[in-house]
Coordinates of C-alpha atoms (C1' of nucleotides) in Angstrom, one line a residue:
Chain D
M1 CA 102.1 -63.3 -38.7
S2 CA 103.1 -65.7 -36.0
M3 CA 104.0 -69.2 -36.9
T4 CA 102.8 -70.9 -33.7
P5 CA 99.2 -70.1 -33.5
E6 CA 99.5 -69.0 -29.9
V7 CA 95.9 -68.1 -29.7
T8 CA 94.6 -66.1 -26.8
T9 CA 91.6 -67.7 -25.3
Y10 CA 88.9 -66.2 -23.1
S11 CA 86.8 -67.4 -20.3
I12 CA 83.1 -67.8 -20.8
Q13 CA 82.4 -64.6 -19.0
D14 CA 84.9 -62.7 -21.0
V15 CA 83.3 -63.8 -24.2
A16 CA 79.8 -63.1 -22.9
K17 CA 80.7 -59.6 -21.9
A18 CA 82.6 -58.9 -25.1
A19 CA 79.6 -60.0 -27.2
G20 CA 77.0 -58.5 -25.0
T21 CA 75.3 -61.7 -23.9
T22 CA 75.3 -64.1 -21.0
S23 CA 77.2 -67.2 -20.1
R24 CA 73.9 -69.1 -19.9
T25 CA 73.4 -68.3 -23.6
L26 CA 76.8 -69.6 -24.5
R27 CA 76.1 -72.9 -22.6
H28 CA 72.8 -73.1 -24.4
Y29 CA 74.5 -72.6 -27.8
Q30 CA 76.9 -75.4 -26.9
D31 CA 74.0 -77.6 -25.9
I32 CA 72.4 -77.3 -29.2
G33 CA 75.7 -77.5 -31.1
L34 CA 75.5 -73.9 -32.4
L35 CA 78.8 -72.7 -30.8
M36 CA 81.3 -75.0 -29.2
P37 CA 84.1 -73.7 -27.0
S38 CA 87.4 -74.0 -28.8
R39 CA 88.9 -75.8 -25.8
T40 CA 87.7 -77.3 -22.5
G41 CA 90.0 -77.2 -19.5
H42 CA 90.7 -80.3 -17.3
N43 CA 88.3 -78.7 -14.8
G44 CA 85.5 -78.5 -17.3
Y45 CA 85.9 -74.8 -17.8
R46 CA 85.0 -73.5 -21.3
Y47 CA 87.5 -71.5 -23.3
Y48 CA 86.9 -69.6 -26.5
D49 CA 89.2 -68.1 -29.1
G50 CA 88.8 -65.3 -31.6
Q51 CA 87.3 -67.5 -34.2
A52 CA 84.5 -68.6 -31.8
L53 CA 84.0 -65.0 -30.8
L54 CA 83.6 -64.0 -34.4
R55 CA 81.1 -66.8 -34.9
L56 CA 79.2 -65.7 -31.8
Q57 CA 79.0 -62.2 -33.1
R58 CA 77.4 -63.4 -36.3
I59 CA 75.0 -65.6 -34.4
L60 CA 73.9 -62.7 -32.3
L61 CA 73.5 -60.5 -35.3
L62 CA 71.2 -63.0 -37.0
R63 CA 69.3 -63.6 -33.9
Q64 CA 68.8 -59.8 -33.5
L65 CA 67.2 -59.9 -36.9
G66 CA 64.8 -62.5 -35.5
L67 CA 66.1 -65.7 -37.0
G68 CA 65.6 -68.9 -35.1
L69 CA 68.6 -70.8 -33.8
P70 CA 68.1 -73.8 -36.0
E71 CA 67.9 -71.5 -39.0
I72 CA 71.1 -69.7 -37.9
T73 CA 72.8 -73.1 -37.5
K74 CA 72.0 -73.9 -41.1
V75 CA 73.2 -70.6 -42.4
L76 CA 76.5 -70.8 -40.5
E77 CA 77.2 -74.3 -41.6
G78 CA 76.5 -73.2 -45.2
T79 CA 73.5 -75.4 -45.7
R80 CA 71.2 -72.4 -46.2
D81 CA 72.0 -69.3 -48.2
T82 CA 72.0 -66.2 -46.0
T83 CA 70.0 -63.9 -48.1
A84 CA 67.5 -66.6 -48.9
A85 CA 67.0 -67.3 -45.2
L86 CA 66.7 -63.6 -44.5
R87 CA 64.2 -63.1 -47.3
R88 CA 62.1 -66.0 -46.1
H89 CA 62.3 -64.6 -42.6
L90 CA 61.3 -61.1 -43.9
E91 CA 58.0 -62.6 -45.2
L92 CA 57.2 -64.0 -41.8
L93 CA 58.0 -60.7 -40.1
M94 CA 55.8 -58.7 -42.4
Q95 CA 53.0 -61.2 -42.1
E96 CA 53.3 -61.0 -38.3
R97 CA 53.2 -57.2 -38.5
D98 CA 50.0 -57.3 -40.6
R99 CA 48.5 -59.6 -38.1
L100 CA 49.4 -57.2 -35.3
E101 CA 47.9 -54.2 -37.2
L102 CA 44.6 -56.1 -37.5
Q103 CA 44.7 -57.0 -33.8
I104 CA 45.4 -53.4 -32.8
A105 CA 42.5 -52.2 -34.9
S106 CA 40.3 -54.8 -33.2
V107 CA 41.3 -53.9 -29.8
K108 CA 40.7 -50.2 -30.5
T109 CA 37.1 -50.8 -31.7
T110 CA 36.5 -53.1 -28.8
I111 CA 37.6 -50.5 -26.3
D112 CA 35.3 -48.1 -28.0
K113 CA 32.3 -50.3 -28.0
T114 CA 32.9 -51.4 -24.4
E115 CA 33.2 -47.9 -23.2
R116 CA 29.9 -46.9 -24.8
G117 CA 28.3 -50.0 -23.5
E118 CA 29.4 -49.3 -20.0
Q119 CA 28.0 -45.8 -20.0
L120 CA 24.7 -47.0 -21.2
M121 CA 24.4 -49.8 -18.6
A122 CA 25.1 -47.3 -15.8
K123 CA 22.4 -45.0 -17.1
E124 CA 19.9 -47.8 -17.4
M125 CA 20.3 -48.7 -13.8
F126 CA 19.9 -45.4 -12.2
D127 CA 18.0 -43.0 -14.3
G128 CA 16.7 -45.1 -17.2
F129 CA 13.3 -45.4 -15.7
D130 CA 12.7 -41.7 -15.8
H131 CA 12.1 -41.9 -19.5
T132 CA 9.7 -44.9 -19.7
Q133 CA 6.1 -45.4 -19.7
Y134 CA 6.5 -47.8 -16.8
K135 CA 7.7 -45.1 -14.5
E136 CA 4.6 -45.2 -12.3
E137 CA 4.4 -48.9 -12.1
V138 CA 8.1 -49.1 -11.3
E139 CA 7.9 -46.5 -8.7
E140 CA 4.9 -48.2 -7.2
R141 CA 6.8 -51.5 -6.9
W142 CA 10.2 -50.4 -6.2
G143 CA 9.4 -47.3 -4.3
K144 CA 9.6 -43.7 -5.3
D145 CA 13.0 -43.5 -3.9
A146 CA 14.3 -46.2 -6.1
Y147 CA 17.1 -44.1 -7.4
A148 CA 18.1 -43.0 -4.0
K149 CA 18.1 -46.5 -2.7
G150 CA 20.1 -47.7 -5.7
D151 CA 22.6 -44.9 -5.0
R152 CA 23.0 -45.9 -1.4
W153 CA 23.4 -49.5 -2.5
W154 CA 26.1 -48.4 -4.9
R155 CA 27.9 -46.4 -2.4
G156 CA 27.8 -49.2 0.1
M157 CA 30.0 -51.4 -2.0
S158 CA 33.7 -51.6 -1.9
D159 CA 35.7 -50.7 -5.0
A160 CA 36.2 -54.3 -5.8
E161 CA 32.5 -55.0 -5.5
R162 CA 31.6 -52.1 -7.7
A163 CA 34.2 -53.2 -10.3
S164 CA 32.8 -56.6 -10.2
W165 CA 29.2 -55.5 -10.6
K166 CA 30.1 -53.2 -13.5
E167 CA 31.9 -56.0 -15.2
Q168 CA 28.9 -58.3 -14.7
S169 CA 26.7 -55.7 -16.2
K170 CA 28.9 -55.3 -19.2
Q171 CA 29.1 -59.0 -19.7
L172 CA 25.4 -59.4 -19.5
L173 CA 24.8 -56.9 -22.2
A174 CA 27.5 -58.3 -24.4
D175 CA 26.2 -61.8 -23.9
W176 CA 22.6 -60.7 -24.7
V177 CA 23.9 -59.1 -27.9
A178 CA 25.9 -62.1 -28.8
A179 CA 23.0 -64.5 -28.2
G180 CA 20.7 -62.3 -30.2
Q181 CA 23.1 -62.1 -33.1
S182 CA 23.6 -65.9 -33.1
G183 CA 19.9 -66.4 -33.8
L184 CA 19.1 -68.4 -30.7
A185 CA 15.6 -69.1 -29.8
A186 CA 14.0 -67.5 -26.8
E187 CA 13.4 -70.9 -25.3
S188 CA 17.0 -72.1 -25.8
A189 CA 19.1 -72.9 -22.8
E190 CA 21.5 -70.1 -23.5
A191 CA 18.8 -67.5 -23.7
Q192 CA 17.2 -68.8 -20.5
A193 CA 20.5 -68.8 -18.8
L194 CA 20.8 -65.1 -19.7
A195 CA 17.3 -64.4 -18.5
Q196 CA 18.3 -66.0 -15.2
R197 CA 21.3 -63.8 -15.0
Q198 CA 19.2 -60.8 -15.9
Y199 CA 16.9 -61.7 -13.0
D200 CA 19.8 -62.1 -10.6
W201 CA 21.3 -58.9 -11.8
L202 CA 18.1 -57.0 -11.1
A203 CA 17.6 -58.6 -7.8
S204 CA 21.2 -58.0 -6.7
A205 CA 20.8 -54.3 -7.5
N206 CA 17.9 -54.1 -5.0
D207 CA 19.3 -55.9 -2.0
G208 CA 17.9 -59.2 -3.1
Q209 CA 14.4 -57.9 -3.0
E210 CA 12.2 -60.2 -5.0
V211 CA 11.4 -59.3 -8.6
S212 CA 7.8 -59.9 -9.6
F213 CA 6.5 -61.6 -12.6
D214 CA 4.8 -58.4 -13.7
Y215 CA 7.8 -56.3 -13.2
F216 CA 10.1 -58.6 -15.0
T217 CA 7.9 -59.1 -18.0
G218 CA 7.0 -55.4 -18.0
L219 CA 10.7 -54.6 -18.1
G220 CA 11.0 -56.8 -21.1
D221 CA 8.2 -54.9 -22.8
M222 CA 9.9 -51.7 -22.0
Y223 CA 13.0 -52.8 -23.7
V224 CA 11.1 -53.2 -26.9
A225 CA 9.3 -49.9 -26.5
D226 CA 12.3 -47.8 -25.6
P227 CA 14.5 -47.2 -28.6
R228 CA 17.5 -46.8 -26.4
F229 CA 17.4 -50.4 -25.4
G230 CA 16.9 -51.5 -29.0
T231 CA 20.1 -49.7 -29.8
N232 CA 22.0 -51.2 -27.0
Y233 CA 20.7 -54.7 -27.5
G234 CA 21.5 -54.9 -31.2
G235 CA 18.5 -53.3 -32.9
E236 CA 14.8 -53.8 -32.4
Q237 CA 14.9 -57.5 -33.0
G238 CA 17.6 -57.8 -30.4
A239 CA 15.3 -56.1 -27.9
T240 CA 12.5 -58.4 -29.0
F241 CA 14.6 -61.4 -28.4
V242 CA 15.5 -60.2 -24.9
R243 CA 11.9 -59.5 -24.1
D244 CA 10.8 -62.9 -25.4
A245 CA 13.4 -64.7 -23.5
M246 CA 12.5 -62.9 -20.3
K247 CA 8.9 -63.7 -20.8
V248 CA 9.7 -67.4 -21.2
Y249 CA 11.8 -67.3 -18.1
A250 CA 9.1 -65.5 -16.1
D251 CA 6.5 -68.0 -17.2
G252 CA 8.7 -70.8 -16.0
H253 CA 10.1 -69.4 -12.8
L254 CA 8.2 -66.4 -11.4
K255 CA 4.5 -66.8 -11.0
Chain Z
M1 CA 14.9 -66.4 -6.1
S2 CA 15.1 -68.7 -9.1
M3 CA 13.8 -72.2 -9.1
T4 CA 16.0 -74.9 -10.3
P5 CA 16.9 -73.8 -13.8
E6 CA 16.7 -77.1 -15.7
V7 CA 19.4 -76.2 -18.2
T8 CA 20.4 -78.2 -21.2
T9 CA 24.0 -79.2 -20.9
Y10 CA 26.6 -80.1 -23.6
S11 CA 29.5 -82.4 -23.8
I12 CA 33.0 -81.1 -24.1
Q13 CA 33.1 -81.7 -27.8
D14 CA 29.8 -80.0 -28.4
V15 CA 31.0 -76.9 -26.6
A16 CA 34.4 -77.0 -28.3
K17 CA 32.8 -77.2 -31.7
A18 CA 30.2 -74.6 -30.9
A19 CA 32.9 -72.1 -29.8
G20 CA 35.4 -73.1 -32.5
T21 CA 38.1 -74.4 -30.2
T22 CA 39.3 -77.8 -28.9
S23 CA 38.5 -80.0 -26.0
R24 CA 42.1 -79.8 -24.9
T25 CA 41.7 -76.0 -24.6
L26 CA 38.7 -76.5 -22.4
R27 CA 40.6 -78.8 -20.1
H28 CA 43.4 -76.4 -20.0
Y29 CA 41.0 -73.6 -19.0
Q30 CA 39.7 -75.8 -16.3
D31 CA 43.2 -76.6 -15.1
I32 CA 44.0 -72.9 -14.6
G33 CA 40.6 -72.2 -13.2
L34 CA 39.5 -70.0 -16.1
L35 CA 36.4 -71.9 -17.1
M36 CA 35.0 -74.7 -15.0
P37 CA 32.4 -77.2 -16.3
S38 CA 29.0 -76.5 -14.9
R39 CA 28.7 -80.1 -13.9
T40 CA 30.9 -83.2 -13.8
G41 CA 29.3 -86.6 -14.3
H42 CA 29.9 -89.6 -12.1
N43 CA 32.1 -90.9 -14.8
G44 CA 34.3 -87.8 -14.8
Y45 CA 32.8 -86.4 -18.0
R46 CA 32.6 -82.7 -18.2
Y47 CA 29.3 -81.0 -19.0
Y48 CA 28.8 -77.3 -19.8
D49 CA 25.7 -75.2 -19.9
G50 CA 24.8 -72.1 -21.9
Q51 CA 26.3 -69.8 -19.3
A52 CA 29.6 -71.5 -19.6
L53 CA 29.4 -71.4 -23.3
L54 CA 28.9 -67.7 -23.2
R55 CA 31.8 -67.2 -20.8
L56 CA 33.9 -69.3 -23.2
Q57 CA 32.9 -67.1 -26.0
R58 CA 34.0 -64.0 -24.1
I59 CA 37.3 -65.7 -23.2
L60 CA 38.0 -66.6 -26.8
L61 CA 37.1 -63.1 -27.9
L62 CA 39.6 -61.5 -25.5
R63 CA 42.2 -64.1 -26.4
Q64 CA 41.7 -63.2 -30.0
L65 CA 42.5 -59.7 -29.1
G66 CA 45.8 -61.0 -27.8
L67 CA 45.2 -60.9 -24.0
G68 CA 46.9 -63.4 -21.9
L69 CA 44.9 -66.0 -19.9
P70 CA 45.8 -64.6 -16.5
E71 CA 44.7 -61.2 -17.6
I72 CA 41.4 -62.6 -19.0
T73 CA 40.8 -64.3 -15.7
K74 CA 41.1 -61.1 -13.8
V75 CA 38.8 -59.3 -16.3
L76 CA 36.1 -62.0 -16.1
E77 CA 36.2 -62.2 -12.3
G78 CA 35.9 -58.4 -12.1
T79 CA 39.3 -57.8 -10.6
R80 CA 40.4 -55.8 -13.6
D81 CA 38.4 -53.4 -15.6
T82 CA 38.0 -54.5 -19.2
T83 CA 38.8 -51.3 -20.9
A84 CA 41.8 -50.6 -18.7
A85 CA 43.1 -54.1 -19.5
L86 CA 42.5 -53.6 -23.2
R87 CA 44.1 -50.2 -23.1
R88 CA 47.2 -51.5 -21.4
H89 CA 47.3 -54.4 -23.9
L90 CA 47.0 -52.0 -26.7
E91 CA 50.2 -50.3 -25.6
L92 CA 52.0 -53.5 -25.7
L93 CA 50.7 -54.4 -29.1
M94 CA 51.7 -51.1 -30.6
Q95 CA 55.1 -51.4 -28.9
E96 CA 55.5 -54.8 -30.4
R97 CA 54.5 -53.5 -33.8
D98 CA 57.1 -50.8 -33.6
R99 CA 59.7 -53.4 -32.7
L100 CA 58.7 -55.5 -35.7
E101 CA 58.9 -52.5 -38.0
L102 CA 62.4 -51.8 -36.8
Q103 CA 63.3 -55.5 -37.3
I104 CA 61.8 -55.5 -40.7
A105 CA 63.9 -52.5 -41.7
S106 CA 67.0 -54.1 -40.3
V107 CA 66.4 -57.3 -42.2
K108 CA 65.8 -55.4 -45.3
T109 CA 69.0 -53.4 -45.1
T110 CA 70.9 -56.5 -44.1
I111 CA 69.7 -58.3 -47.2
D112 CA 70.6 -55.2 -49.2
K113 CA 74.1 -55.0 -47.7
T114 CA 74.7 -58.7 -48.1
E115 CA 73.7 -58.6 -51.7
R116 CA 75.7 -55.5 -52.4
G117 CA 78.5 -57.2 -50.5
E118 CA 78.4 -59.9 -53.1
Q119 CA 78.2 -57.2 -55.7
L120 CA 81.0 -55.4 -54.1
M121 CA 83.1 -58.5 -54.5
A122 CA 82.2 -58.5 -58.1
K123 CA 82.6 -54.7 -58.4
E124 CA 85.9 -54.8 -56.6
M125 CA 87.0 -57.0 -59.4
F126 CA 85.9 -54.6 -62.1
D127 CA 85.6 -51.1 -61.0
G128 CA 86.6 -51.0 -57.4
F129 CA 90.0 -49.7 -58.6
D130 CA 88.5 -46.4 -59.5
H131 CA 89.0 -45.4 -55.9
T132 CA 92.5 -46.6 -55.4
Q133 CA 96.0 -45.5 -56.1
Y134 CA 96.3 -48.5 -58.5
K135 CA 93.8 -47.2 -60.9
E136 CA 96.2 -46.4 -63.7
E137 CA 98.1 -49.6 -63.4
V138 CA 95.1 -51.7 -63.3
E139 CA 93.6 -50.0 -66.3
E140 CA 96.8 -50.5 -68.1
R141 CA 96.8 -54.2 -67.4
W142 CA 93.1 -55.0 -67.5
G143 CA 92.1 -52.4 -70.0
K144 CA 90.0 -49.3 -69.7
D145 CA 86.9 -51.3 -70.5
A146 CA 87.5 -53.7 -67.7
Y147 CA 84.1 -53.2 -66.2
A148 CA 82.3 -53.6 -69.6
K149 CA 84.2 -56.8 -70.1
G150 CA 83.3 -58.0 -66.7
D151 CA 79.8 -57.2 -67.3
R152 CA 79.7 -59.2 -70.5
W153 CA 81.4 -62.1 -68.7
W154 CA 78.8 -61.9 -66.0
R155 CA 75.9 -61.9 -68.5
G156 CA 77.4 -64.6 -70.5
M157 CA 77.0 -67.1 -67.6
S158 CA 74.0 -69.2 -66.9
D159 CA 72.1 -68.8 -63.7
A160 CA 73.7 -71.9 -62.3
E161 CA 77.1 -70.6 -63.1
R162 CA 76.4 -67.2 -61.6
A163 CA 75.1 -68.8 -58.5
S164 CA 78.1 -71.0 -58.3
W165 CA 80.5 -68.1 -58.8
K166 CA 78.8 -66.1 -56.1
E167 CA 78.9 -69.0 -53.7
Q168 CA 82.6 -69.4 -54.4
S169 CA 83.2 -65.8 -53.7
K170 CA 81.4 -65.9 -50.4
Q171 CA 83.2 -69.0 -49.4
L172 CA 86.6 -67.6 -50.3
L173 CA 85.9 -64.5 -48.2
A174 CA 84.6 -66.7 -45.3
D175 CA 87.7 -68.9 -45.5
W176 CA 90.0 -65.9 -45.5
V177 CA 88.3 -64.6 -42.4
A178 CA 88.4 -67.9 -40.6
A179 CA 92.0 -68.4 -41.4
G180 CA 92.9 -64.9 -40.2
Q181 CA 91.1 -65.4 -37.0
S182 CA 92.6 -68.7 -36.3
G183 CA 96.1 -67.1 -36.3
L184 CA 97.5 -69.0 -39.2
A185 CA 100.8 -67.9 -40.6
A186 CA 101.0 -66.3 -44.0
E187 CA 103.4 -69.0 -45.1
S188 CA 101.2 -71.8 -43.9
A189 CA 99.9 -74.3 -46.4
E190 CA 96.3 -73.3 -45.7
A191 CA 97.0 -69.6 -46.3
Q192 CA 98.8 -70.4 -49.5
A193 CA 96.0 -72.6 -50.7
L194 CA 93.7 -69.6 -50.1
A195 CA 96.1 -67.4 -52.1
Q196 CA 95.9 -69.9 -54.9
R197 CA 92.2 -69.8 -54.9
Q198 CA 92.3 -66.0 -54.8
Y199 CA 94.5 -66.0 -57.9
D200 CA 92.2 -68.5 -59.7
W201 CA 89.2 -66.4 -58.7
L202 CA 90.7 -63.3 -60.1
A203 CA 91.8 -65.0 -63.3
S204 CA 88.4 -66.7 -63.8
A205 CA 86.7 -63.3 -63.6
N206 CA 88.8 -62.1 -66.5
D207 CA 88.4 -64.9 -68.9
G208 CA 91.5 -66.6 -67.6
Q209 CA 93.7 -63.7 -68.5
E210 CA 96.9 -63.9 -66.6
V211 CA 97.3 -62.0 -63.4
S212 CA 100.7 -60.3 -62.9
F213 CA 102.9 -60.3 -59.9
D214 CA 102.6 -56.5 -59.5
Y215 CA 98.8 -56.6 -59.8
F216 CA 98.4 -59.4 -57.4
T217 CA 100.6 -57.9 -54.7
G218 CA 99.3 -54.4 -55.4
L219 CA 95.8 -55.8 -54.8
G220 CA 97.0 -57.1 -51.5
D221 CA 98.4 -53.7 -50.5
M222 CA 95.1 -52.2 -51.5
Y223 CA 93.3 -54.5 -49.2
V224 CA 95.2 -53.1 -46.3
A225 CA 94.8 -49.5 -47.4
D226 CA 91.1 -49.6 -48.1
P227 CA 89.0 -49.8 -45.0
R228 CA 86.2 -51.5 -46.9
F229 CA 88.4 -54.6 -47.2
G230 CA 89.5 -54.4 -43.7
T231 CA 85.9 -54.6 -42.7
N232 CA 85.1 -57.5 -44.9
Y233 CA 88.1 -59.5 -44.0
G234 CA 87.7 -59.2 -40.3
G235 CA 89.5 -56.0 -39.3
E236 CA 92.8 -54.5 -40.3
Q237 CA 94.8 -57.4 -39.1
G238 CA 92.7 -59.7 -41.3
A239 CA 93.5 -57.6 -44.3
T240 CA 97.2 -57.6 -43.3
F241 CA 97.1 -61.4 -43.1
V242 CA 95.5 -61.6 -46.6
R243 CA 98.1 -59.3 -48.1
D244 CA 101.0 -61.1 -46.5
A245 CA 99.7 -64.5 -47.8
M246 CA 99.2 -63.1 -51.2
K247 CA 102.7 -61.6 -51.2
V248 CA 104.2 -65.0 -50.3
Y249 CA 102.2 -66.6 -53.0
A250 CA 103.2 -64.1 -55.6
D251 CA 106.9 -64.5 -54.6
G252 CA 106.6 -68.2 -55.1
H253 CA 104.4 -68.5 -58.1
L254 CA 104.3 -65.2 -60.2
K255 CA 107.7 -64.4 -61.5
Chain F
dT1 C1' 23.7 -109.2 -25.6
dA2 C1' 28.1 -108.9 -27.4
dT3 C1' 31.0 -105.8 -29.8
dG4 C1' 33.4 -102.3 -32.1
dA5 C1' 33.6 -97.3 -32.9
dA6 C1' 33.4 -93.0 -30.8
dG7 C1' 34.1 -90.2 -27.1
dC8 C1' 35.8 -89.3 -22.6
dT9 C1' 39.3 -89.4 -18.8
dT10 C1' 44.0 -88.4 -16.6
dG11 C1' 48.9 -88.0 -17.2
dA12 C1' 53.0 -86.3 -19.3
dC13 C1' 56.2 -84.7 -22.7
dG14 C1' 57.3 -81.0 -26.5
dT15 C1' 57.5 -76.4 -28.1
dT16 C1' 61.4 -71.3 -28.0
dG17 C1' 65.4 -69.4 -25.8
dC18 C1' 67.1 -68.9 -22.5
dG19 C1' 66.4 -66.9 -16.9
dT20 C1' 66.9 -68.5 -12.6
dC21 C1' 67.8 -70.9 -8.6
dA22 C1' 70.4 -74.9 -6.3
dA23 C1' 74.4 -77.4 -4.8
dG24 C1' 78.9 -77.7 -5.2
dG25 C1' 83.9 -77.6 -7.4
dT26 C1' 88.1 -74.2 -8.7
dC27 C1' 91.2 -70.5 -8.4
dA28 C1' 93.7 -66.3 -7.0
dA29 C1' 94.5 -63.3 -3.2
dG30 C1' 95.0 -61.9 1.7
Chain L
dC1 C1' 93.2 -71.3 5.6
dT2 C1' 89.5 -68.5 4.4
dT3 C1' 87.0 -65.6 1.5
dG4 C1' 85.0 -64.3 -2.7
dA5 C1' 84.7 -64.5 -7.5
dC6 C1' 83.9 -67.6 -11.2
dC7 C1' 83.1 -72.1 -12.9
dT8 C1' 80.3 -76.6 -13.4
dT9 C1' 76.1 -79.6 -14.1
dG10 C1' 71.3 -80.3 -13.5
dA11 C1' 66.5 -79.0 -13.5
dC12 C1' 62.4 -76.1 -13.3
dG13 C1' 59.8 -72.2 -15.4
dC14 C1' 57.5 -69.7 -19.0
dA15 C1' 52.5 -69.4 -22.8
dA16 C1' 49.1 -71.9 -24.4
dC17 C1' 48.0 -75.5 -25.6
dG18 C1' 49.2 -80.0 -29.4
dT19 C1' 50.0 -84.5 -29.3
dC20 C1' 50.5 -89.1 -28.1
dA21 C1' 49.5 -93.0 -24.6
dA22 C1' 46.8 -96.1 -21.9
dG23 C1' 42.6 -97.1 -20.3
dC24 C1' 37.4 -96.1 -19.2
dT25 C1' 32.3 -95.2 -20.9
dT26 C1' 28.7 -94.8 -23.9
dC27 C1' 26.2 -95.6 -28.0
dA28 C1' 24.7 -97.8 -32.0
dT29 C1' 24.3 -102.1 -34.2
dA30 C1' 24.3 -107.1 -35.4

DNA sequence: TATGAAGCTTGACGTTGCGTCAAGGTCAAG
DNA sequence: CTTGACCTTGACGCAACGTCAAGCTTCATA
């Protein structure tokens, strides 16, 4: 062993490369007092020796395990026991993992529900009327070529417009369901706002053609009569809620 | 189309409470253009209607699923398809979960290794010699029942004593490593102080039984020979440093 | 009507661990 | 002397708000 500790020192880049990190990180560690350079040149350059490199490696190891820098500081200065810190950290990690699992499950079911909702909305727009008792009336008011018109309208839109419209439809359905579930009254502002959106939605799908009182309320009745709508709108009482809200809206605005 | 929809409006607090969030969040959403108040009073007060409330609920739902606010913005304005966004997000979530699983495993094994490292220190004292060329000599000096004795000694301590001893062991190891890295000479006062502590440590683990010159120096040779020690003491040159220091100490103090 | 308690507003900083310019000094080589 | 590589010190940015701070407004009482 050498008497004079003629220690070899390394530039900041050398250390960074050797440890697989960046010079910015080393400066940061100095800023927070986690790892000081062993020497600073007259020009301000930072120089590190083997001891610092070793400490850095331990820092990076702990950081790779997910520990925070303040915690690492305490561990390295001996204030906190390593295994105790790791065990405590392990708890957090597992907790976080559990939270993620739940979130993943939620996202999966949401995707599922959204997809089914989307399909149903599309059907309702274009061929839903084929199966209802209001077919004749609807055809009378909207024309026998309602579907064809709707199709042209659909094709006339840009991709962005189509995406926007689909999204609106989905939102509308979701919002109706949410409103129905929350037990709102048909006369409530929220429900009426939804009815307004429903009106606009219908009108927009027909080139802004006016929607009559009769058609709007009739549509509401159809929602209750047709089990498909009950299913989509959260059960029979959901459809009832929608119909009632639409009726209130029609009474106040169309007539 | 619609006549003026006289909608009931709510204050910022009302909406926040209704949706289970805070007014600060609502202001933030306005700042980033995610949710604007439906009306702003002459006094600057924000007022929201049912439509805004529903939009907020959708926002919070998506956020609960982990989507970022920019992504939510795109989804709500129809720029991005909901299911596509959710699917993409799901990928990230599962990726993140996998990362967490790996980290959890790493932390677990690290805890394990650290603990066994401590045990190894203890075991090295008592049965580590089974794997070395010094086995016979050690058994001769320490007795064939060295491990059993050590075990009794260990069990005879209180929890506090055990903790203290473990801490001392770790500290000793850390100090050896630091000294080795800093390029100290084996003859230096620091190194000799460490050798002294090493001696005391060995003796303390054997009921104060005397440690011989041969055993002490032999142990030092073993440190160099056994790669496990090299690893613990900061590489081969670390072990060499420890051995040299122990030799110097033995020459001066043990016969 | 005066007043105090709520409730509202607009800043602006803090959080975590650096990445990423920006502007400029230092050093070895050609 | 110039070039290019490497170094320095700021300082902003990120994600999604939490948390004061200072100063209005509104509402319910006394």
